[in-house]
Amino acid sequence: MAGRRGAGAAVAAWWCAVGLLLGACLAGQTSEYRRRLGSAVDMPLDADVFRAPPGHNAPQQVHITQGNHDGTAMIISWVTTSEPGSSTVLYGTAKDNLNFSANGKHTQYTFYNYTSGYIHHCTVKNLEFDRKYYYAVGIGQTVRKFWFRTPPKSGPDVPYTFGLIGDLGQSFDSNITLAHYESNSKAQAVLFVGDLSYADNYPYHDNVRWDTWARFVERNVAYQPWIWTAGNHEIDFAPELGETKPFKPYSYRYPTPYKDSGSTAPYWYSVKRASAYIIVLASYSSYGKYTPQYKWLEAEFPKVNRSETPWLIVLMHAPWYNSYNYHYMEGETMRVMYEPWFVKYKVDLVFAGHVHAYERTHRISNVAYNIVNGLCTPVHDQSAPVYITIGDGGNQEGLATNMTAPQPAYSAFREPSFGHAILDIKNRTHAYYAWHRNQDGSAMAADSMCHPILAADGRLLRQFPVIDIHTDDSWCCGYST
């Protein structure tokens, strides 16, 4: 009996500790970190990271993205500048035996006084899951070789690690962010939440900056697929220049597998990857009732099989919950339209960019309000997602530093600094998330659903307490497993 009483006391003490930790986790925090003074400055055109590869008509700006819904295809894209050359991709599972081939197509576009190079897209199909493939482009001229790994077949306990980057641009800080992300050897693919090159910030929407940006990121995106989201800097709507087709440069350069998910446009679509189901939404395309995006999303949510892909993730550009005084409430009309679906279908995580800072919310919703009840404050809701703003890749526009005060109750952690995030899915119930501040170049895990214990040099030792995002839509603090 005494043993039982002792065991019961231990259990009670454990739950008391968990309660204390949970209370600590629910307390919002505004980081005291302040980046050193100075604006983000774009790298000059002659920067090493923009250098074109040597060789006659050498393929450049090589990038890959998922090529179909389940991950057994890859879209491989590149640019040649002197002449079209070949649109063929050679590939295989051995570095020196590229015994398969796929044929693509090339295209060009003009924008004001700019004419693009020859833009090639080739979809490599019928790939095996969880295999490393080598591929070559520039066949018949200057051949360049790269590799990628396909995702494992979808299943509820299939682990996978995603990187999260947004609003990257091509500043010196952008270069630090990309190098910092590349130092994380576990990440296998990037969920990119919009605003790529910022070419529209230059006079006449200088499309040369689309080329420099693509050469800059090639070092990663030629090997890891980046899942693309269109941001406001991809719109490139410039009627004063005679350019009235939105998303023109972006659409020519960055294809998506939208047709495989029944979408009618490349700006909203879905893919499966390991145990995650990823829905990409378009903040700057029509999303009101009965629009194509609305009708697609309405039909898409019921298709998600949570017994196969328990993790439901949504990407968009304009955040719905934002406590910075920048772009405040710009996502509100989309939130009003779609948030009830997010709660109904128990979305786990929503990643957005646009605001050039970092913020994470608790699980909250604001769907109870109607015009007479006055219930207009977000509330904790275990069926609602966590909203994370990660628009702090490093672009020339600089950081959002002006925050609302006091910090709203729904906001768990916020900090105006550059960085990236890592989402490490372990199985159907556990995923570990950490946001990594650049800290002006040094590695630092600044937010890990509560704070990780860090070594003096910033290395992550273990997470206690951690917040585990559970797909049964509950939160807990406890030891990492």
Coordinates of C-alpha atoms in Angstrom, one line a residue:
M1 CA 0.0 0.0 0.0
A2 CA 2.8 2.4 0.9
G3 CA 4.4 1.5 -2.5
R4 CA 1.2 2.4 -4.3
R5 CA 0.9 5.6 -2.3
G6 CA 4.5 6.5 -3.1
A7 CA 3.9 5.8 -6.8
G8 CA 0.8 7.8 -6.8
A9 CA 2.6 10.8 -5.2
A10 CA 5.3 10.5 -7.9
V11 CA 2.7 10.5 -10.6
A12 CA 1.0 13.5 -9.1
A13 CA 4.3 15.3 -8.8
W14 CA 5.1 14.5 -12.4
W15 CA 1.8 15.9 -13.6
C16 CA 2.3 19.0 -11.4
A17 CA 5.7 19.5 -13.0
V18 CA 4.1 19.1 -16.5
G19 CA 1.4 21.6 -15.5
L20 CA 4.1 24.1 -14.5
L21 CA 6.0 23.6 -17.7
L22 CA 2.9 23.9 -19.8
G23 CA 2.1 27.1 -18.1
A24 CA 5.5 28.4 -18.8
C25 CA 5.2 27.3 -22.4
L26 CA 1.9 29.2 -22.8
A27 CA 3.4 32.4 -21.6
G28 CA 4.3 34.6 -24.6
Q29 CA 7.8 35.9 -25.0
T30 CA 9.3 38.8 -26.9
S31 CA 12.9 38.1 -27.4
E32 CA 15.4 40.7 -26.1
Y33 CA 17.7 40.0 -28.9
R34 CA 18.3 43.0 -31.2
R35 CA 20.3 42.7 -34.4
R36 CA 23.2 45.1 -34.8
L37 CA 22.3 48.3 -36.6
G38 CA 22.5 48.4 -40.3
S39 CA 20.2 47.6 -43.2
A40 CA 20.4 44.5 -45.3
V41 CA 22.4 45.2 -48.4
D42 CA 22.1 43.3 -51.7
M43 CA 25.2 41.6 -52.9
P44 CA 26.7 43.2 -56.0
L45 CA 26.3 41.7 -59.5
D46 CA 30.0 40.5 -59.5
A47 CA 29.6 38.6 -56.2
D48 CA 31.0 35.1 -56.3
V49 CA 27.7 33.5 -55.5
F50 CA 26.3 35.0 -58.7
R51 CA 29.0 33.7 -61.0
A52 CA 27.9 31.7 -64.0
P53 CA 29.4 28.3 -64.5
P54 CA 32.2 27.9 -67.0
G55 CA 31.8 26.3 -70.4
H56 CA 30.0 26.9 -73.7
N57 CA 26.3 27.4 -73.0
A58 CA 26.7 25.8 -69.6
P59 CA 23.4 25.1 -67.8
Q60 CA 22.9 27.5 -64.9
Q61 CA 20.2 28.3 -62.3
V62 CA 19.5 24.6 -61.9
H63 CA 16.7 23.9 -59.5
I64 CA 14.3 21.1 -58.7
T65 CA 10.9 20.8 -57.1
Q66 CA 8.5 17.9 -56.5
G67 CA 7.1 16.8 -59.8
N68 CA 3.8 15.0 -58.8
H69 CA 1.6 14.5 -55.9
D70 CA 3.2 11.5 -54.2
G71 CA 6.9 12.3 -54.8
T72 CA 7.8 9.8 -57.5
A73 CA 8.6 12.6 -60.0
M74 CA 10.9 15.6 -60.0
I75 CA 10.7 18.7 -62.1
I76 CA 14.3 19.7 -63.1
S77 CA 14.7 23.3 -64.4
W78 CA 17.7 25.2 -65.8
V79 CA 18.7 28.1 -68.1
T80 CA 21.0 28.2 -71.0
T81 CA 22.0 31.6 -72.4
S82 CA 23.8 31.3 -75.8
E83 CA 21.4 28.9 -77.5
P84 CA 18.7 26.5 -76.5
G85 CA 20.9 23.4 -76.4
S86 CA 19.3 20.2 -75.2
S87 CA 16.3 19.9 -72.9
T88 CA 17.2 16.2 -72.1
V89 CA 18.0 15.0 -68.6
L90 CA 20.1 11.9 -68.1
Y91 CA 19.7 10.2 -64.8
G92 CA 20.3 7.0 -62.8
T93 CA 21.0 5.6 -59.4
A94 CA 24.8 5.3 -60.0
K95 CA 26.9 8.4 -60.5
D96 CA 28.7 7.0 -63.5
N97 CA 25.8 5.1 -65.0
L98 CA 23.0 7.6 -66.1
N99 CA 21.1 5.0 -68.0
F100 CA 17.7 6.7 -68.1
S101 CA 16.7 9.8 -70.0
A102 CA 13.7 12.2 -70.0
N103 CA 13.0 14.9 -72.6
G104 CA 11.8 18.3 -71.5
K105 CA 11.0 21.6 -73.3
H106 CA 12.4 25.1 -73.3
T107 CA 10.7 28.5 -73.4
Q108 CA 11.6 32.2 -73.2
Y109 CA 9.8 35.3 -72.1
T110 CA 10.3 39.0 -72.4
F111 CA 9.7 41.6 -69.6
Y112 CA 9.9 45.3 -70.6
N113 CA 13.5 45.6 -72.1
Y114 CA 14.6 42.2 -70.8
T115 CA 14.7 38.9 -72.7
S116 CA 15.3 35.7 -70.7
G117 CA 17.7 32.9 -71.5
Y118 CA 16.3 29.6 -72.7
I119 CA 14.4 28.2 -69.7
H120 CA 14.3 24.4 -69.6
H121 CA 11.8 22.2 -67.7
C122 CA 12.0 18.4 -67.6
T123 CA 9.8 16.2 -65.4
V124 CA 11.5 12.9 -64.5
K125 CA 8.9 10.3 -63.7
N126 CA 8.4 6.9 -62.3
L127 CA 11.2 7.3 -59.7
E128 CA 11.5 4.9 -56.8
F129 CA 10.9 6.1 -53.3
D130 CA 13.8 6.8 -51.0
R131 CA 16.5 6.5 -53.6
K132 CA 19.4 8.7 -54.5
Y133 CA 19.4 9.7 -58.1
Y134 CA 22.2 11.4 -60.1
Y135 CA 21.3 13.6 -63.1
A136 CA 23.0 15.5 -65.8
V137 CA 21.9 18.5 -67.9
G138 CA 23.6 20.3 -70.8
I139 CA 23.8 17.1 -72.9
G140 CA 25.9 17.6 -76.0
Q141 CA 27.6 20.8 -74.8
T142 CA 28.8 21.6 -71.3
V143 CA 27.5 18.8 -69.1
R144 CA 26.8 19.5 -65.4
K145 CA 25.9 16.8 -62.9
F146 CA 23.9 16.9 -59.7
W147 CA 21.9 14.5 -57.5
F148 CA 18.8 14.4 -55.3
R149 CA 17.0 11.9 -53.1
T150 CA 13.4 11.0 -53.5
P151 CA 11.2 11.0 -50.4
P152 CA 10.2 7.8 -48.6
K153 CA 6.8 6.4 -49.4
S154 CA 4.1 8.1 -47.4
G155 CA 3.1 6.5 -44.2
P156 CA 2.0 7.6 -40.7
D157 CA 5.3 7.0 -39.0
V158 CA 7.7 7.9 -41.7
P159 CA 10.3 10.5 -40.4
Y160 CA 11.3 13.4 -42.5
T161 CA 13.0 16.8 -41.9
F162 CA 12.0 20.0 -43.7
G163 CA 13.7 23.3 -43.8
L164 CA 11.6 26.5 -43.7
I165 CA 12.8 29.7 -45.5
G166 CA 10.9 32.8 -46.5
D167 CA 11.5 36.2 -48.1
L168 CA 15.0 35.3 -48.9
G169 CA 16.2 37.9 -51.4
Q170 CA 19.9 38.2 -52.4
S171 CA 21.5 40.3 -49.7
F172 CA 24.6 39.5 -47.7
D173 CA 22.2 38.4 -45.0
S174 CA 20.4 36.1 -47.4
N175 CA 23.8 34.5 -48.1
I176 CA 24.2 33.9 -44.3
T177 CA 20.8 32.4 -44.0
L178 CA 21.4 30.0 -46.8
A179 CA 24.8 29.0 -45.5
H180 CA 23.3 28.6 -42.0
Y181 CA 20.5 26.4 -43.4
E182 CA 23.1 24.3 -45.4
S183 CA 25.0 23.6 -42.2
N184 CA 22.0 21.5 -41.0
S185 CA 22.8 18.2 -42.5
K186 CA 19.4 16.6 -41.5
A187 CA 17.2 18.8 -43.7
Q188 CA 15.9 17.1 -46.8
A189 CA 13.7 19.6 -48.6
V190 CA 12.7 23.2 -48.2
L191 CA 9.2 24.6 -47.7
F192 CA 9.6 28.1 -49.2
V193 CA 6.9 30.5 -48.2
G194 CA 7.3 33.1 -50.9
D195 CA 9.3 36.2 -52.0
L196 CA 12.2 34.9 -53.9
S197 CA 14.4 37.3 -55.8
Y198 CA 12.9 40.8 -55.1
A199 CA 13.7 41.7 -58.7
D200 CA 10.7 44.0 -58.6
N201 CA 12.4 46.2 -56.2
Y202 CA 14.9 47.3 -58.9
P203 CA 14.2 49.9 -61.6
Y204 CA 12.0 48.5 -64.3
H205 CA 11.7 45.2 -62.4
D206 CA 15.2 44.3 -63.4
N207 CA 14.8 40.6 -64.4
V208 CA 18.6 40.2 -64.3
R209 CA 18.0 39.8 -60.6
W210 CA 15.9 36.8 -61.3
D211 CA 19.0 35.3 -62.9
T212 CA 21.4 36.2 -60.1
W213 CA 19.0 34.9 -57.5
A214 CA 18.7 31.5 -59.2
R215 CA 22.4 31.2 -59.5
F216 CA 22.8 32.1 -55.9
V217 CA 20.4 29.4 -54.6
E218 CA 21.5 26.7 -57.1
R219 CA 24.0 25.3 -54.6
N220 CA 21.1 24.0 -52.5
V221 CA 18.0 23.8 -54.7
A222 CA 19.8 21.8 -57.4
Y223 CA 20.1 19.0 -54.8
Q224 CA 17.0 19.5 -52.6
P225 CA 13.5 20.2 -53.8
W226 CA 12.1 23.5 -52.7
I227 CA 8.3 23.5 -52.5
W228 CA 7.3 27.0 -53.9
T229 CA 4.8 29.5 -52.6
A230 CA 4.1 32.7 -54.5
G231 CA 4.6 35.9 -52.6
N232 CA 3.8 39.5 -53.4
H233 CA 7.2 40.1 -54.9
E234 CA 6.4 37.4 -57.5
I235 CA 3.4 39.4 -58.8
D236 CA 5.5 41.6 -61.1
F237 CA 2.4 43.6 -62.2
A238 CA 3.8 46.7 -63.9
P239 CA 1.3 48.3 -66.3
E240 CA 3.5 51.4 -66.5
L241 CA 6.0 49.2 -68.3
G242 CA 3.4 47.5 -70.4
E243 CA 3.5 44.4 -68.2
T244 CA 0.0 43.4 -67.2
K245 CA 0.3 39.7 -66.7
P246 CA 0.7 38.9 -63.0
F247 CA 3.4 36.4 -61.9
K248 CA 5.0 36.4 -65.4
P249 CA 8.7 35.8 -64.6
Y250 CA 7.9 33.5 -61.6
S251 CA 5.5 31.4 -63.7
Y252 CA 8.0 30.9 -66.5
R253 CA 10.8 30.0 -64.1
Y254 CA 9.2 28.0 -61.3
P255 CA 6.7 25.3 -62.3
T256 CA 4.7 23.4 -59.7
P257 CA 2.9 20.0 -60.0
Y258 CA -0.5 21.7 -59.5
K259 CA -2.5 19.6 -62.0
D260 CA -1.8 16.4 -60.0
S261 CA -3.9 17.8 -57.1
G262 CA -6.7 19.0 -59.4
S263 CA -5.8 22.6 -59.2
T264 CA -6.4 24.9 -62.2
A265 CA -3.4 27.2 -61.5
P266 CA 0.2 26.7 -60.3
Y267 CA -0.2 29.0 -57.3
W268 CA -2.3 26.7 -55.2
Y269 CA -1.7 23.0 -55.0
S270 CA -0.8 20.1 -52.7
V271 CA 1.9 17.4 -52.4
K272 CA 2.5 14.5 -50.1
R273 CA 6.0 14.0 -48.7
A274 CA 6.6 11.2 -46.2
S275 CA 4.1 11.6 -43.3
A276 CA 3.2 15.2 -44.3
Y277 CA 0.4 16.5 -46.5
I278 CA 1.3 20.0 -47.7
I279 CA -1.2 22.4 -49.0
V280 CA 0.1 25.6 -50.7
L281 CA -2.3 28.6 -50.9
A282 CA -2.0 31.8 -52.9
S283 CA -2.4 35.0 -50.9
Y284 CA -2.4 37.1 -54.1
S285 CA -4.8 35.2 -56.2
S286 CA -8.6 35.4 -55.9
Y287 CA -9.8 33.3 -52.9
G288 CA -13.3 34.5 -52.3
K289 CA -16.3 32.2 -52.4
Y290 CA -16.8 30.3 -55.6
T291 CA -13.4 31.3 -57.0
P292 CA -11.2 28.5 -58.4
Q293 CA -8.9 28.5 -55.3
Y294 CA -11.9 28.4 -52.9
K295 CA -13.6 25.5 -54.7
W296 CA -10.3 23.6 -55.0
L297 CA -9.5 24.0 -51.2
E298 CA -13.1 23.1 -50.3
A299 CA -12.6 19.8 -52.2
E300 CA -9.0 19.3 -51.1
F301 CA -9.4 19.1 -47.4
P302 CA -11.7 16.0 -47.4
K303 CA -9.1 14.2 -49.6
V304 CA -6.4 14.2 -46.8
N305 CA -6.0 10.7 -45.4
R306 CA -4.7 11.4 -41.9
S307 CA -4.1 7.7 -41.4
E308 CA -1.5 7.9 -44.2
T309 CA -0.2 11.5 -43.8
P310 CA -1.1 12.5 -40.2
W311 CA 0.8 15.8 -40.5
L312 CA -1.3 18.5 -42.3
I313 CA 0.8 21.6 -43.1
V314 CA -0.4 24.7 -45.0
L315 CA 1.9 27.2 -46.7
M316 CA 0.9 30.8 -47.6
H317 CA 2.6 34.1 -47.9
A318 CA 0.6 36.7 -45.9
P319 CA 0.2 35.6 -42.3
W320 CA -3.2 35.5 -40.6
Y321 CA -1.9 36.2 -37.1
N322 CA 0.7 38.9 -36.9
S323 CA 1.6 41.2 -33.9
Y324 CA 4.1 43.3 -35.8
N325 CA 3.1 46.8 -37.1
Y326 CA 4.0 45.7 -40.6
H327 CA 1.5 44.2 -43.0
Y328 CA -0.9 44.2 -40.1
M329 CA -4.2 42.3 -40.9
E330 CA -3.3 42.0 -44.6
G331 CA -4.2 38.3 -44.4
E332 CA -7.5 38.9 -42.6
T333 CA -9.9 38.4 -45.4
M334 CA -8.4 35.1 -46.3
R335 CA -8.5 34.1 -42.6
V336 CA -12.2 34.9 -42.4
M337 CA -12.8 32.8 -45.5
Y338 CA -10.7 29.7 -44.6
E339 CA -10.0 29.5 -40.9
P340 CA -13.2 27.5 -40.1
W341 CA -11.9 24.8 -42.5
F342 CA -8.5 24.9 -40.8
V343 CA -10.1 24.2 -37.5
K344 CA -12.6 21.6 -38.8
Y345 CA -9.9 19.6 -40.5
K346 CA -7.4 20.1 -37.7
V347 CA -4.5 21.6 -39.6
D348 CA -1.3 21.2 -37.6
L349 CA 1.0 24.0 -38.8
V350 CA 0.6 27.1 -41.0
F351 CA 3.8 28.7 -42.2
A352 CA 3.8 32.2 -43.7
G353 CA 6.2 34.9 -44.7
H354 CA 5.7 38.6 -45.7
V355 CA 6.5 40.1 -42.3
H356 CA 10.3 40.3 -42.1
A357 CA 10.6 38.8 -38.6
Y358 CA 9.8 35.7 -36.7
E359 CA 6.7 34.8 -34.7
R360 CA 5.0 31.7 -33.4
T361 CA 1.5 31.5 -32.0
H362 CA -0.1 29.0 -29.6
R363 CA -2.9 26.9 -31.1
I364 CA -5.6 29.5 -31.5
S365 CA -8.6 30.3 -33.5
N366 CA -11.0 33.2 -34.0
V367 CA -14.0 31.6 -35.6
A368 CA -16.7 32.2 -32.9
Y369 CA -17.3 35.8 -33.9
N370 CA -20.5 37.0 -35.5
I371 CA -21.8 40.5 -36.0
V372 CA -23.8 40.5 -32.7
N373 CA -21.9 38.4 -30.2
G374 CA -18.8 40.5 -29.8
L375 CA -16.5 37.4 -29.5
C376 CA -13.7 38.9 -31.5
T377 CA -10.6 37.8 -29.6
P378 CA -8.5 34.8 -30.6
V379 CA -8.8 31.9 -28.1
H380 CA -6.8 28.8 -27.3
D381 CA -8.3 26.0 -29.5
Q382 CA -6.8 22.5 -29.5
S383 CA -8.4 21.9 -33.0
A384 CA -6.6 24.9 -34.4
P385 CA -3.1 25.1 -36.0
V386 CA 0.1 26.7 -34.8
Y387 CA 0.8 29.8 -37.0
I388 CA 4.4 30.5 -37.7
T389 CA 5.8 33.6 -39.5
I390 CA 9.2 32.9 -41.0
G391 CA 9.6 35.9 -43.4
D392 CA 13.0 36.7 -42.2
G393 CA 15.3 35.2 -44.8
G394 CA 17.4 38.3 -45.2
N395 CA 16.2 40.5 -48.1
Q396 CA 17.2 44.1 -48.7
E397 CA 14.0 45.6 -47.2
G398 CA 15.4 44.7 -43.8
L399 CA 13.7 43.6 -40.6
A400 CA 10.3 44.4 -39.1
T401 CA 11.3 45.7 -35.7
N402 CA 8.2 47.6 -34.6
M403 CA 5.9 45.2 -32.6
T404 CA 2.6 45.8 -30.9
A405 CA 2.6 46.2 -27.2
P406 CA 1.7 44.4 -25.1
Q407 CA 2.4 41.1 -26.8
P408 CA -1.0 39.6 -27.5
A409 CA -2.0 36.5 -25.6
Y410 CA -2.1 34.3 -28.7
S411 CA 1.6 35.1 -29.6
A412 CA 4.1 32.6 -28.0
F413 CA 7.4 33.9 -29.3
R414 CA 8.6 36.7 -31.5
E415 CA 11.9 38.2 -32.5
P416 CA 13.0 40.6 -35.3
S417 CA 16.0 38.8 -36.7
F418 CA 17.1 36.8 -39.8
G419 CA 17.1 33.0 -39.8
H420 CA 15.5 29.8 -41.0
A421 CA 13.5 27.0 -39.3
I422 CA 13.7 23.2 -39.1
L423 CA 10.7 20.9 -38.8
D424 CA 11.8 17.4 -37.8
I425 CA 8.9 14.9 -38.0
K426 CA 9.6 11.8 -36.0
N427 CA 6.4 9.8 -36.3
R428 CA 2.6 10.2 -36.2
T429 CA 2.7 11.9 -32.8
H430 CA 6.0 13.7 -32.4
A431 CA 7.7 16.4 -34.4
Y432 CA 10.4 18.8 -33.1
Y433 CA 10.5 22.3 -34.4
A434 CA 13.3 24.9 -34.0
W435 CA 13.8 28.3 -35.5
H436 CA 17.5 29.2 -36.0
R437 CA 18.5 32.8 -35.7
N438 CA 21.5 33.8 -37.8
Q439 CA 22.7 35.9 -34.9
D440 CA 24.8 37.8 -37.4
G441 CA 26.4 34.6 -38.7
S442 CA 26.7 32.3 -35.7
A443 CA 24.4 29.2 -35.2
M444 CA 21.7 29.7 -32.7
A445 CA 18.5 27.8 -32.0
A446 CA 16.4 30.7 -30.8
D447 CA 12.9 29.2 -30.5
S448 CA 12.1 25.5 -30.2
M449 CA 8.5 25.4 -28.9
C450 CA 9.8 26.6 -25.6
H451 CA 13.5 26.9 -25.4
P452 CA 16.1 24.2 -25.9
I453 CA 19.1 23.7 -23.6
L454 CA 22.0 25.1 -25.5
A455 CA 25.7 24.5 -25.3
A456 CA 27.8 27.7 -24.8
D457 CA 28.5 27.8 -28.6
G458 CA 24.8 27.5 -29.4
R459 CA 24.7 23.7 -30.2
L460 CA 21.4 22.1 -29.4
L461 CA 22.0 19.5 -26.7
R462 CA 18.6 18.3 -25.8
Q463 CA 15.1 19.7 -25.6
F464 CA 13.7 19.8 -22.1
P465 CA 11.2 21.0 -21.8
V466 CA 10.0 20.7 -25.4
I467 CA 6.6 21.3 -26.9
D468 CA 5.7 18.3 -29.0
I469 CA 3.1 19.0 -31.6
H470 CA 0.8 16.1 -31.5
T471 CA -1.5 15.1 -34.4
D472 CA -4.2 14.3 -31.9
D473 CA -4.2 18.1 -31.6
S474 CA -3.0 18.3 -28.0
W475 CA 0.0 20.0 -26.6
C476 CA 2.4 18.6 -24.0
C477 CA 5.7 19.5 -22.5
G478 CA 8.1 16.7 -21.7
Y479 CA 11.3 15.0 -22.6
S480 CA 12.1 14.5 -26.2
T481 CA 12.0 10.9 -27.4

